XYZ file of C-alpha atoms in Angstrom:
352
model
C 125.990 111.556 125.477
C 123.212 113.121 123.480
C 121.801 116.377 124.869
C 118.050 115.843 125.015
C 115.510 118.508 125.932
C 112.085 117.193 126.980
C 109.217 119.708 126.967
C 105.911 119.183 128.785
C 102.797 121.011 129.976
C 101.531 123.716 127.663
C 98.513 125.968 127.393
C 95.989 123.496 126.008
C 93.106 121.795 127.863
C 95.286 118.663 127.675
C 97.956 120.129 129.969
C 97.326 117.481 132.642
C 97.613 114.658 130.091
C 101.003 116.011 129.049
C 102.151 115.838 132.671
C 101.045 112.189 132.854
C 102.708 111.339 129.547
C 106.016 113.064 130.294
C 106.332 111.353 133.674
C 106.269 107.991 131.896
C 108.670 109.230 129.204
C 111.199 110.612 131.712
C 111.083 107.454 133.805
C 111.728 105.271 130.740
C 114.469 107.268 128.978
C 117.887 105.603 129.123
C 119.920 107.861 131.440
C 123.147 106.278 130.140
C 122.386 107.572 126.629
C 120.955 111.013 127.280
C 121.805 114.089 129.295
C 118.236 115.286 129.892
C 117.071 118.849 130.454
C 113.395 119.308 131.205
C 111.320 122.351 130.230
C 107.888 122.807 131.786
C 105.349 125.190 130.245
C 102.610 126.433 132.582
C 98.975 126.875 131.581
C 99.713 130.589 131.327
C 102.515 129.923 128.838
C 105.521 130.562 131.096
C 108.606 128.453 130.315
C 110.849 127.058 133.062
C 113.867 124.795 133.214
C 112.893 122.223 135.850
C 115.655 120.301 137.630
C 113.660 118.789 140.494
C 112.056 115.431 141.231
C 110.151 113.948 138.283
C 107.570 112.641 140.771
C 106.309 116.220 141.257
C 105.425 116.716 137.587
C 102.233 114.667 137.220
C 100.506 116.375 140.164
C 101.643 119.837 139.086
C 103.672 120.303 142.277
C 106.733 121.109 140.160
C 105.403 124.658 139.691
C 105.765 125.320 143.436
C 109.292 123.859 143.544
C 110.960 127.276 143.237
C 114.413 125.960 144.175
C 114.458 123.757 141.099
C 112.916 125.920 138.401
C 114.348 128.828 136.445
C 112.805 130.961 133.710
C 113.819 129.786 130.268
C 113.116 130.419 126.583
C 113.928 128.600 123.368
C 115.882 130.950 121.113
C 114.773 131.174 117.465
C 118.404 131.934 116.522
C 119.426 129.038 114.255
C 123.131 129.799 114.688
C 122.867 129.593 118.469
C 120.574 126.536 118.713
C 120.029 127.165 122.404
C 117.664 127.231 125.323
C 118.420 130.371 127.313
C 118.054 130.019 131.080
C 117.814 132.980 133.452
C 119.314 132.444 136.912
C 119.080 135.726 138.805
C 121.562 138.081 137.143
C 123.183 135.222 135.239
C 122.241 133.833 131.847
C 123.227 130.310 130.834
C 122.629 128.313 127.675
C 121.739 124.704 126.985
C 122.431 123.387 123.478
C 120.155 120.387 122.849
C 120.912 117.897 120.087
C 117.219 116.913 119.977
C 113.982 118.278 121.433
C 111.304 115.798 122.525
C 107.964 117.641 122.907
C 105.601 115.618 125.090
C 102.774 118.055 124.446
C 99.152 117.468 123.474
C 96.603 119.744 121.842
C 96.705 123.460 121.110
C 100.182 125.046 120.959
C 101.693 121.559 121.369
C 100.821 119.445 118.354
C 99.165 121.979 116.034
C 102.303 123.252 114.293
C 102.869 126.352 116.429
C 105.703 125.079 118.617
C 107.012 123.017 115.694
C 107.506 126.336 113.853
C 109.630 127.569 116.757
C 111.674 124.361 116.630
C 112.213 124.886 112.890
C 113.404 128.446 113.495
C 115.789 127.254 116.202
C 117.360 124.712 113.864
C 117.184 121.990 116.530
C 115.908 118.539 115.420
C 112.703 117.466 117.185
C 110.563 114.380 117.665
C 107.342 114.185 115.688
C 105.692 115.741 112.677
C 106.658 118.995 110.982
C 104.692 122.235 110.892
C 102.188 121.559 108.114
C 101.639 117.903 108.994
C 101.031 118.862 112.635
C 98.627 121.668 111.708
C 96.610 119.538 109.296
C 96.638 116.568 111.647
C 95.369 118.667 114.535
C 92.546 120.272 112.555
C 90.005 117.484 112.059
C 88.302 119.352 109.209
C 91.577 119.845 107.310
C 92.651 116.236 107.813
C 89.248 115.076 106.500
C 90.053 116.781 103.193
C 93.567 115.302 103.079
C 92.330 111.768 103.813
C 89.507 112.054 101.276
C 92.134 112.877 98.625
C 93.973 109.680 99.636
C 90.796 107.587 99.124
C 90.519 106.505 102.747
C 86.914 105.794 103.874
C 85.652 108.190 106.570
C 82.463 109.055 108.406
C 80.341 111.715 106.685
C 80.572 115.164 108.267
C 79.343 118.742 108.556
C 81.496 121.721 109.590
C 79.936 124.321 111.908
C 81.504 127.679 112.739
C 80.897 129.352 116.075
C 79.317 132.336 114.286
C 76.899 130.202 112.220
C 73.180 130.123 112.911
C 72.981 126.904 114.912
C 69.293 126.346 114.059
C 70.072 126.328 110.331
C 73.111 124.128 110.843
C 71.115 121.684 112.952
C 68.648 121.344 110.056
C 71.565 120.495 107.749
C 72.987 117.999 110.260
C 69.638 116.278 110.727
C 69.137 115.992 106.971
C 72.664 114.840 106.142
C 73.776 112.827 109.176
C 70.774 112.031 111.362
C 71.025 110.823 114.953
C 72.992 109.883 116.872
C 75.935 112.038 115.782
C 79.220 113.144 117.304
C 80.135 116.774 117.931
C 83.826 117.652 118.200
C 85.844 120.846 118.511
C 87.951 120.838 115.332
C 91.286 121.266 117.095
C 91.296 119.487 120.449
C 92.466 116.009 121.339
C 91.915 113.474 124.146
C 88.153 113.798 123.474
C 88.105 117.254 125.110
C 84.781 118.968 124.355
C 83.387 115.973 122.450
C 79.710 115.104 122.789
C 77.231 112.574 121.414
C 73.793 113.858 120.425
C 70.694 111.660 120.171
C 68.217 114.458 119.399
C 68.022 118.161 118.550
C 68.159 119.314 122.170
C 71.317 117.319 122.842
C 72.792 118.500 119.527
C 72.351 122.146 120.461
C 73.908 121.567 123.894
C 76.830 119.680 122.335
C 77.450 122.459 119.774
C 77.409 125.100 122.503
C 79.829 123.034 124.593
C 82.205 122.409 121.682
C 82.148 126.124 120.815
C 83.767 126.829 124.191
C 86.894 125.018 122.970
C 87.090 126.053 119.295
C 85.451 128.432 116.835
C 85.262 125.546 114.327
C 83.258 122.408 115.098
C 83.114 119.064 113.314
C 79.885 117.043 113.421
C 80.136 113.446 112.228
C 77.696 110.654 111.537
C 77.659 107.869 114.101
C 79.527 104.741 113.033
C 78.281 101.603 114.777
C 81.424 99.571 115.140
C 84.512 98.496 117.049
C 86.881 101.332 118.030
C 90.393 100.302 117.045
C 93.761 102.044 116.898
C 97.024 101.513 115.034
C 100.479 102.893 115.888
C 102.726 104.252 113.119
C 106.475 104.916 113.285
C 108.950 106.230 110.738
C 109.995 108.987 108.357
C 110.368 107.841 104.738
C 110.260 104.155 105.731
C 106.966 104.009 107.623
C 105.950 101.000 109.702
C 102.655 100.141 111.371
C 102.404 98.086 114.561
C 99.522 95.749 115.243
C 95.952 96.937 115.925
C 94.396 97.353 119.347
C 90.735 97.530 120.295
C 89.261 99.845 122.922
C 86.610 98.246 125.114
C 85.200 101.120 127.219
C 82.479 100.556 129.764
C 80.743 103.822 128.792
C 78.801 104.745 125.648
C 81.763 106.392 123.997
C 85.462 106.710 124.730
C 85.538 110.222 126.231
C 88.191 112.068 128.254
C 87.347 110.313 131.542
C 87.305 106.885 129.900
C 90.738 107.522 128.388
C 92.518 108.807 131.481
C 90.474 108.296 134.644
C 88.454 105.096 134.160
C 90.547 102.053 134.990
C 87.743 99.742 133.843
C 88.419 100.548 130.173
C 90.138 97.566 128.558
C 92.579 97.544 125.654
C 92.632 94.338 123.617
C 95.945 93.873 121.779
C 95.848 92.550 119.156
C 92.236 93.314 118.334
C 89.934 90.321 117.830
C 89.529 90.901 114.098
C 90.158 88.858 110.938
C 93.750 88.980 109.715
C 92.736 90.701 106.465
C 90.918 93.444 108.432
C 93.984 94.086 110.590
C 96.134 94.326 107.450
C 93.657 96.748 105.868
C 93.780 98.959 108.980
C 97.594 98.902 108.975
C 97.680 99.862 105.293
C 95.198 102.719 105.801
C 97.181 103.935 108.841
C 100.396 104.185 106.810
C 98.503 105.785 103.906
C 96.979 108.419 106.206
C 100.385 109.156 107.754
C 102.015 109.587 104.338
C 99.107 111.694 103.037
C 99.826 114.194 105.803
C 103.564 114.068 104.998
C 104.075 112.618 108.450
C 107.306 111.972 110.301
C 108.186 110.329 113.590
C 105.005 108.946 115.043
C 101.236 108.900 115.022
C 98.345 106.877 116.342
C 95.603 106.417 113.768
C 92.095 105.611 114.985
C 89.449 103.636 113.078
C 86.038 102.048 113.326
C 85.286 98.544 112.064
C 81.575 98.442 111.254
C 79.501 95.800 112.981
C 77.239 95.530 109.927
C 79.746 94.478 107.282
C 83.233 94.587 108.815
C 84.340 97.519 106.657
C 86.987 99.916 107.969
C 86.362 103.652 108.478
C 89.060 106.161 109.486
C 88.183 108.214 112.564
C 91.189 110.511 113.135
C 94.957 110.782 113.452
C 96.844 111.800 116.588
C 100.235 113.291 115.793
C 101.538 113.277 119.400
C 99.551 110.465 121.039
C 99.369 109.843 124.756
C 102.419 108.240 126.359
C 100.999 107.382 129.784
C 101.515 103.928 131.250
C 98.045 102.916 129.992
C 98.254 104.614 126.570
C 97.629 102.574 123.441
C 100.594 103.858 121.384
C 103.457 102.375 123.453
C 101.394 99.273 124.227
C 100.912 98.530 120.511
C 104.648 98.649 119.873
C 105.277 96.595 123.001
C 103.025 93.901 121.542
C 105.335 93.549 118.520
C 108.531 93.458 120.572
C 109.556 97.121 120.846
C 109.553 98.018 124.528
C 108.931 101.537 125.834
C 112.593 102.595 126.274
C 113.584 101.239 122.851
C 110.616 103.043 121.289
C 111.815 106.342 122.769
C 115.296 105.667 121.353
C 113.817 105.077 117.902
C 111.801 108.310 118.028
C 114.889 110.310 118.972
C 116.881 108.657 116.154
C 114.094 109.505 113.681
C 114.216 113.136 114.825
C 117.950 113.263 114.067
C 117.454 111.682 110.635
C 114.383 113.597 109.476
C 114.917 115.031 105.999
C 113.976 118.705 105.683
């Protein structure tokens, strides 16, 4: 059996989403194929081997289950390739064949933990260090995608230390209203706001600055919100395209994870040539980042002329039971458990 280490939690504002995602992952992994060890990272950054009931993870109860958790660290020693577990006066080691990080946001999909995996010498699911870092930073990925000739919304970068009044003048002149304000390095729509006037813009900038020192402001694109799932290393495949049909003005954190009225339409009700264009752009964006493993790539299809505009890439997309990524692959015949198998195989095969 393959020794698989699944890591969840983390220090980012998306900690709770990781707990939702990993619960679905753990419940769908083939227990006949994998000997699974589970590492939980608290919001304070403490690492524990957790051997208790998976049902306690989503709620966070696992942290109080002291009988089933032990302090642990991932060793950077590439000869050892081990997770070191501390059990009282005893020290034990687990030697994973593959690490599956089910982590979202800061310290999870921004290249930091991927660097630790690289040092350890243990294969891992998902993108490498640079691809993760550039994919997480929306301002960096804008530059990468522009070089790949992929259409995007126009944007302005604001730093926390900038004079907001001057920057708001620039935003009004270049982008107009409404516009979207996003922390540069969060996911799951954490800290994102939509501004219809200068007062709302200032409030949105101040809110985003609580999550990141760098802020991305984008023009509003009036269009369908659609998403495409990508899978592969050198041989990259795109699934079909799904459309988000939220019941709120924009698809924010609550709409993604707490609002059961949000509908996902798979496949999206779009012309065949538009779906193919989205799939091609999704693969192109993935390759431009030097991607590996998986990504979900988000787009707008303009109401005015049907043209496609790239929104952003998600290098470790949500894996909850209502998440778009597994649903898109399910729509083309790859069920959840098989998808997890493929991701683990890709981790083993990834070329350095």
